[in-house]
Short mmCIF file of C-alpha atoms in Angstrom, two decimals:
data_model
loop_
_atom_site.label_atom_id
_atom_site.label_comp_id
_atom_site.label_asym_id
_atom_site.label_seq_id
_atom_site.Cartn_x
_atom_site.Cartn_y
_atom_site.Cartn_z
CA MET S 1439 -21.28 5.58 -17.30
CA ALA S 1440 -21.52 7.99 -20.24
CA ARG S 1441 -21.65 10.90 -17.80
CA VAL S 1442 -18.57 9.60 -15.99
CA ARG S 1443 -16.69 9.25 -19.28
CA ASP S 1444 -17.70 12.77 -20.32
CA TRP S 1445 -16.48 14.06 -16.97
CA LEU S 1446 -13.12 12.30 -17.39
CA ASP S 1447 -12.77 13.68 -20.90
CA THR S 1448 -13.46 17.17 -19.60
CA LEU S 1449 -10.86 16.85 -16.84
CA SER S 1450 -8.30 15.40 -19.24
CA SER S 1451 -8.88 18.12 -21.83
CA ALA S 1452 -8.43 20.75 -19.13
CA GLY S 1453 -5.15 19.13 -18.14
CA VAL S 1454 -6.19 18.47 -14.54
CA PHE S 1455 -6.38 14.66 -14.72
CA ASN S 1456 -3.65 12.31 -15.85
CA GLY S 1457 -4.27 8.65 -15.00
CA SER S 1458 -6.42 5.54 -15.31
CA VAL S 1459 -9.96 4.77 -14.18
CA LEU S 1460 -11.65 1.37 -14.21
CA ILE S 1461 -15.15 0.53 -12.97
CA ALA S 1462 -16.38 -3.07 -13.00
CA LYS S 1463 -19.31 -5.08 -11.73
CA GLU S 1464 -19.00 -8.81 -11.03
CA GLY S 1465 -15.80 -8.90 -13.04
CA ARG S 1466 -17.27 -7.18 -16.10
CA ILE S 1467 -15.69 -3.87 -17.05
CA LEU S 1468 -18.29 -1.11 -17.29
CA LEU S 1469 -15.90 1.76 -17.90
CA GLU S 1470 -12.18 1.99 -18.54
CA GLY S 1471 -10.30 5.14 -19.38
CA HIS S 1472 -6.65 6.10 -19.63
CA CYS S 1473 -6.01 9.82 -19.90
CA GLY S 1474 -2.72 11.59 -20.44
CA PHE S 1475 0.85 10.36 -20.42
CA ALA S 1476 3.18 8.12 -18.44
CA ASP S 1477 6.07 10.58 -18.70
CA THR S 1478 6.58 14.27 -18.02
CA GLU S 1479 7.52 14.96 -21.64
CA GLY S 1480 4.16 13.73 -22.94
CA GLN S 1481 5.71 11.15 -25.25
CA VAL S 1482 4.29 7.91 -23.78
CA PRO S 1483 0.47 7.72 -23.76
CA LEU S 1484 -1.12 5.91 -20.85
CA GLY S 1485 -2.69 2.57 -21.73
CA GLU S 1486 -4.05 -0.51 -20.00
CA SER S 1487 -0.54 -1.76 -19.12
CA ALA S 1488 0.48 1.48 -17.37
CA SER S 1489 1.54 0.86 -13.76
CA PHE S 1490 1.12 3.48 -11.07
CA SER S 1491 2.51 3.81 -7.58
CA LEU S 1492 -0.42 2.80 -5.38
CA ALA S 1493 0.91 4.72 -2.37
CA SER S 1494 -1.21 3.63 0.62
CA VAL S 1495 -3.38 1.40 -1.55
CA SER S 1496 -0.37 -0.88 -1.09
CA LYS S 1497 -1.57 -1.58 2.46
CA PRO S 1498 -4.29 -4.09 1.44
CA PHE S 1499 -1.57 -6.03 -0.39
CA THR S 1500 0.54 -6.08 2.77
CA GLY S 1501 -2.51 -7.26 4.69
CA LEU S 1502 -3.11 -10.03 2.16
CA ALA S 1503 0.51 -11.20 2.43
CA ILE S 1504 0.18 -11.39 6.21
CA MET S 1505 -3.06 -13.37 5.88
CA LEU S 1506 -1.38 -15.82 3.49
CA LEU S 1507 1.32 -16.50 6.06
CA VAL S 1508 -1.23 -16.82 8.86
CA HIS S 1509 -3.20 -19.29 6.73
CA ARG S 1510 0.01 -21.30 6.23
CA ALA S 1511 0.74 -21.19 9.98
CA ARG S 1512 3.97 -19.25 9.46
CA LEU S 1513 2.89 -16.57 11.93
CA GLY S 1514 -0.06 -15.63 14.14
CA LEU S 1515 -2.13 -12.48 14.30
CA ASP S 1516 -1.48 -12.25 18.02
CA ASP S 1517 2.26 -12.85 17.76
CA VAL S 1518 4.10 -10.08 19.56
CA LEU S 1519 6.30 -7.82 17.47
CA ALA S 1520 9.48 -8.91 19.25
CA ARG S 1521 8.92 -12.53 18.20
CA HIS S 1522 9.64 -11.58 14.60
CA ILE S 1523 11.70 -8.41 15.09
CA PRO S 1524 13.53 -8.92 18.40
CA GLU S 1525 15.39 -5.62 17.94
CA LEU S 1526 12.13 -3.91 18.92
CA ALA S 1527 11.64 -5.65 22.26
CA ASP S 1528 11.40 -2.19 23.85
CA TYR S 1529 7.80 -2.05 22.58
CA PRO S 1530 6.15 -4.90 24.53
CA GLY S 1531 2.58 -5.93 23.91
CA VAL S 1532 2.47 -4.80 20.28
CA THR S 1533 1.09 -7.61 18.10
CA VAL S 1534 0.73 -8.25 14.39
CA ARG S 1535 -2.98 -7.53 14.79
CA HIS S 1536 -2.21 -4.13 16.33
CA LEU S 1537 0.04 -3.28 13.39
CA LEU S 1538 -2.68 -4.25 10.91
CA HIS S 1539 -5.33 -2.20 12.72
CA HIS S 1540 -3.17 0.92 13.29
CA THR S 1541 -3.54 0.50 17.05
CA SER S 1542 0.08 -0.27 17.99
CA GLY S 1543 0.93 3.11 19.51
CA LEU S 1544 4.31 3.15 17.75
CA PRO S 1545 5.57 6.63 16.87
CA ASP S 1546 5.89 7.68 13.25
CA HIS S 1547 9.16 6.82 11.51
CA MET S 1548 8.84 9.80 9.17
CA TRP S 1549 9.21 12.10 12.17
CA LEU S 1550 12.26 10.14 13.28
CA ALA S 1551 13.78 10.33 9.81
CA ASP S 1552 13.09 14.04 9.55
CA ARG S 1553 14.94 14.59 12.82
CA TYR S 1554 17.79 12.10 12.64
CA TRP S 1555 18.33 11.01 9.02
CA ASP S 1556 20.23 12.56 6.12
CA PRO S 1557 17.65 13.23 3.36
CA GLY S 1558 20.41 12.74 0.82
CA VAL S 1559 20.49 9.02 1.71
CA THR S 1560 17.66 6.58 0.97
CA LEU S 1561 16.11 5.25 4.18
CA THR S 1562 15.71 1.45 4.12
CA THR S 1563 13.63 -0.73 6.43
CA ALA S 1564 16.80 -1.78 8.27
CA ASP S 1565 17.68 1.88 8.69
CA MET S 1566 14.20 2.64 10.02
CA ILE S 1567 14.42 -0.14 12.60
CA GLY S 1568 17.87 1.18 13.50
CA LEU S 1569 16.40 4.61 14.25
CA PHE S 1570 13.99 3.02 16.73
CA VAL S 1571 16.76 0.98 18.35
CA THR S 1572 19.12 3.94 18.62
CA HIS S 1573 16.74 6.69 19.69
CA ARG S 1574 14.06 4.65 21.49
CA PRO S 1575 11.17 7.07 20.98
CA PRO S 1576 8.40 6.39 23.52
CA ALA S 1577 5.15 4.76 22.46
CA ARG S 1578 2.31 7.22 21.94
CA PHE S 1579 -0.19 5.03 23.81
CA ALA S 1580 -0.63 1.48 25.05
CA PRO S 1581 -1.24 -1.09 22.28
CA GLY S 1582 -4.94 -1.30 21.49
CA ASP S 1583 -5.95 1.84 23.37
CA ARG S 1584 -6.40 4.08 20.32
CA PHE S 1585 -6.56 4.09 16.54
CA GLU S 1586 -3.83 6.20 14.96
CA TYR S 1587 -3.01 5.71 11.29
CA SER S 1588 0.53 4.38 11.13
CA ASN S 1589 2.74 3.97 8.09
CA THR S 1590 5.40 2.66 10.47
CA GLY S 1591 3.24 -0.31 11.43
CA TYR S 1592 2.88 -1.41 7.82
CA VAL S 1593 6.60 -1.05 7.14
CA LEU S 1594 7.19 -3.40 10.07
CA LEU S 1595 4.61 -5.80 8.65
CA SER S 1596 6.62 -5.96 5.41
CA GLU S 1597 9.69 -6.90 7.47
CA ILE S 1598 7.70 -9.56 9.33
CA ILE S 1599 6.60 -10.96 5.96
CA ALA S 1600 10.22 -11.13 4.81
CA ARG S 1601 11.48 -12.79 7.99
CA ALA S 1602 8.59 -15.24 8.37
CA SER S 1603 8.75 -16.32 4.72
CA GLY S 1604 12.54 -16.33 4.45
CA ARG S 1605 12.35 -14.20 1.31
CA PRO S 1606 12.73 -10.51 0.53
CA PHE S 1607 9.38 -8.72 0.50
CA VAL S 1608 9.79 -7.93 -3.22
CA ASP S 1609 10.22 -11.62 -4.05
CA PHE S 1610 7.38 -12.79 -1.81
CA MET S 1611 4.91 -10.41 -3.45
CA ALA S 1612 6.07 -11.37 -6.94
CA GLU S 1613 6.05 -15.13 -6.35
CA GLU S 1614 3.01 -15.50 -4.10
CA ILE S 1615 0.62 -12.83 -5.37
CA PHE S 1616 1.50 -11.15 -8.66
CA ALA S 1617 2.71 -14.15 -10.71
CA PRO S 1618 -0.06 -16.58 -9.63
CA LEU S 1619 -2.72 -14.00 -10.50
CA GLY S 1620 -1.21 -13.00 -13.83
CA MET S 1621 -0.58 -9.48 -12.56
CA ASN S 1622 2.18 -8.88 -15.09
CA ASP S 1623 2.06 -5.11 -14.72
CA SER S 1624 2.54 -5.14 -10.95
CA ALA S 1625 5.61 -5.16 -8.71
CA ALA S 1626 6.96 -4.00 -5.39
CA TYR S 1627 9.38 -1.31 -6.50
CA ASN S 1628 11.23 1.56 -4.84
CA LEU S 1629 14.65 3.19 -4.69
CA THR S 1630 16.26 0.06 -3.22
CA CYS S 1631 15.46 -1.97 -6.37
CA PRO S 1632 18.35 -2.10 -8.88
CA VAL S 1633 16.04 -2.18 -11.91
CA CYS S 1634 12.38 -1.69 -12.71
CA THR S 1635 10.89 -4.66 -14.54
CA LEU S 1636 7.55 -3.00 -15.25
CA GLN S 1637 6.69 -2.53 -18.91
CA CYS S 1638 5.30 0.97 -18.46
CA ARG S 1639 5.77 2.61 -15.07
CA ALA S 1640 4.07 5.97 -14.91
CA THR S 1641 6.25 8.73 -13.53
CA GLY S 1642 4.81 10.69 -10.65
CA MET S 1643 4.25 14.26 -11.73
CA ARG S 1644 2.64 17.53 -10.81
CA ARG S 1645 1.98 20.84 -12.44
CA ARG S 1646 4.67 23.39 -11.68
CA PHE S 1647 2.17 26.00 -10.49
CA GLY S 1648 -0.83 24.15 -9.04
CA CYS S 1649 -3.10 23.21 -11.94
CA PHE S 1650 -1.05 25.29 -14.35
CA GLY S 1651 2.45 25.25 -15.74
CA ARG S 1652 4.37 22.42 -17.32
CA ARG S 1653 4.51 18.93 -15.86
CA VAL S 1654 7.49 18.23 -13.61
CA ALA S 1655 8.56 14.97 -12.01
CA SER S 1656 7.38 14.35 -8.45
CA ASP S 1657 8.10 10.66 -8.16
CA MET S 1658 10.05 9.38 -5.14
CA ASN S 1659 12.04 10.77 -2.23
CA TYR S 1660 14.50 9.47 0.36
CA LEU S 1661 11.71 7.76 2.33
CA ASP S 1662 11.04 5.48 -0.65
CA GLY S 1663 13.42 2.79 0.56
CA VAL S 1664 10.82 0.94 2.63
CA PHE S 1665 7.86 -1.26 1.73
CA GLY S 1666 4.58 -2.22 3.32
CA ASP S 1667 3.05 1.21 3.71
CA GLY S 1668 3.54 1.85 0.00
CA GLY S 1669 5.81 0.72 -2.80
CA ILE S 1670 3.39 -1.45 -4.78
CA HIS S 1671 2.93 -0.47 -8.42
CA ALA S 1672 0.04 -1.86 -10.45
CA SER S 1673 -2.15 -1.22 -13.47
CA ALA S 1674 -5.91 -0.77 -13.26
CA ARG S 1675 -6.41 -4.09 -15.07
CA ASP S 1676 -4.19 -5.87 -12.55
CA LEU S 1677 -6.22 -4.44 -9.68
CA LEU S 1678 -9.28 -5.99 -11.29
CA ARG S 1679 -7.48 -9.36 -11.42
CA TRP S 1680 -6.58 -8.98 -7.76
CA ASP S 1681 -10.17 -8.11 -6.84
CA ALA S 1682 -11.43 -11.21 -8.65
CA ALA S 1683 -8.92 -13.38 -6.78
CA LEU S 1684 -10.08 -12.05 -3.42
CA ARG S 1685 -13.73 -12.66 -4.30
CA GLU S 1686 -13.09 -16.17 -5.64
CA GLY S 1687 -10.66 -17.31 -2.95
CA THR S 1688 -7.89 -17.98 -5.46
CA LEU S 1689 -5.03 -17.35 -3.05
CA ILE S 1690 -6.76 -17.74 0.29
CA PRO S 1691 -10.25 -19.08 1.14
CA THR S 1692 -12.81 -16.29 1.25
CA ASP S 1693 -13.91 -17.21 4.78
CA ALA S 1694 -10.30 -16.96 6.00
CA TYR S 1695 -9.82 -13.58 4.33
CA GLU S 1696 -13.10 -12.21 5.71
CA GLN S 1697 -11.20 -10.94 8.76
CA ALA S 1698 -9.54 -8.38 6.51
CA TYR S 1699 -12.96 -6.80 5.91
CA THR S 1700 -13.93 -6.85 9.60
CA SER S 1701 -13.64 -3.78 11.82
CA GLY S 1702 -11.00 -4.02 14.51
CA ARG S 1703 -11.74 -3.23 18.14
CA LEU S 1704 -9.94 -1.23 20.78
CA ASN S 1705 -9.23 -2.52 24.26
CA ASN S 1706 -12.48 -0.96 25.50
CA GLY S 1707 -14.52 -2.74 22.82
CA THR S 1708 -15.01 0.27 20.55
CA ALA S 1709 -15.08 -0.68 16.86
CA ILE S 1710 -12.75 1.10 14.45
CA ASP S 1711 -13.40 1.66 10.75
CA TYR S 1712 -10.37 -0.36 9.67
CA GLY S 1713 -9.67 -4.02 8.99
CA PHE S 1714 -6.47 -5.60 7.71
CA GLY S 1715 -5.39 -2.97 5.20
CA TRP S 1716 -8.93 -1.88 4.34
CA GLU S 1717 -11.01 1.08 5.43
CA ILE S 1718 -14.48 -0.18 6.37
CA ARG S 1719 -17.38 1.94 5.07
CA PRO S 1720 -21.19 1.69 5.37
CA ARG S 1721 -23.22 -0.53 3.02
CA HIS S 1722 -20.52 -3.24 2.95
CA VAL S 1723 -18.06 -1.00 1.10
CA VAL S 1724 -14.32 -1.37 1.66
CA GLU S 1725 -11.75 0.97 0.21
CA HIS S 1726 -8.36 2.53 0.60
CA LEU S 1727 -6.99 5.85 -0.58
CA GLY S 1728 -3.39 6.69 -1.30
CA GLU S 1729 -1.39 9.83 -1.92
CA TRP S 1730 2.37 10.16 -2.22
CA GLU S 1731 4.53 12.52 -4.23
CA GLY S 1732 2.98 12.75 -7.73
CA PHE S 1733 0.33 10.05 -7.26
CA ALA S 1734 -3.21 9.89 -5.89
CA THR S 1735 -5.01 6.53 -5.83
CA CYS S 1736 -8.27 4.92 -4.77
CA CYS S 1737 -9.46 1.31 -4.76
CA ALA S 1738 -12.98 0.51 -3.55
CA GLY S 1739 -15.41 -2.38 -3.75
CA THR S 1740 -18.43 -4.04 -2.21
#
């Protein structure tokens, strides 16, 4: 761990790393480091309460929320999409399971937005669904035939969570996951939220000229009006609390959640390296990476 800490110190001193790192084993922290600042002006040092946009590391949280509702019999993994979002009945055969596994065949909403949406207006989930209803882009393949990473699928999962629970996605995550686990530095937050309740939300940033130049904000854009594929903010300490809850079955029995760590299968029986929001790796490792605007994230465990 000393070598890792030295490496982080070197990167921080060189100005090429600004963020938090936490490594733990069986709940015991082996290394924790917070390098740099939460703001572009360099006035707010990063600490253990600093919350970062998780980008696509939000997807395991979306998967957990779906599993909670399945466990409570509020929805089924093989429910068709139109059962929960009838506006999308033009995409028959797509199930919740397909959305979780990135095998739905639905086209990418970012392409639709780039073509049909005003980038000066924040795109919400309702707006995204409206683009599909209005323009009816064809499916890329039959549900279950291929794996194709899909942010769209996870945005739709967040809407299914909201409709099945009868609560906005932001409230469901706060009341059913963050508050029960004591994740006080975590929230679902994007441009549709009137205020940010996080104590210290790190601003996304980049160097003006690659690794050089002054820091400039690179935080959110017009696509940051949807949830599910991203939008979760959390501190490193809160991710450790979340990991402990998954291991101990605090929110959902471990045997019920095991499906999240299990590789999905295509229609022809081929296994894919993806579960319910988790990338499945050799040696019983699961992880997810994220990158969006001024953030890059990774969460991995065994």
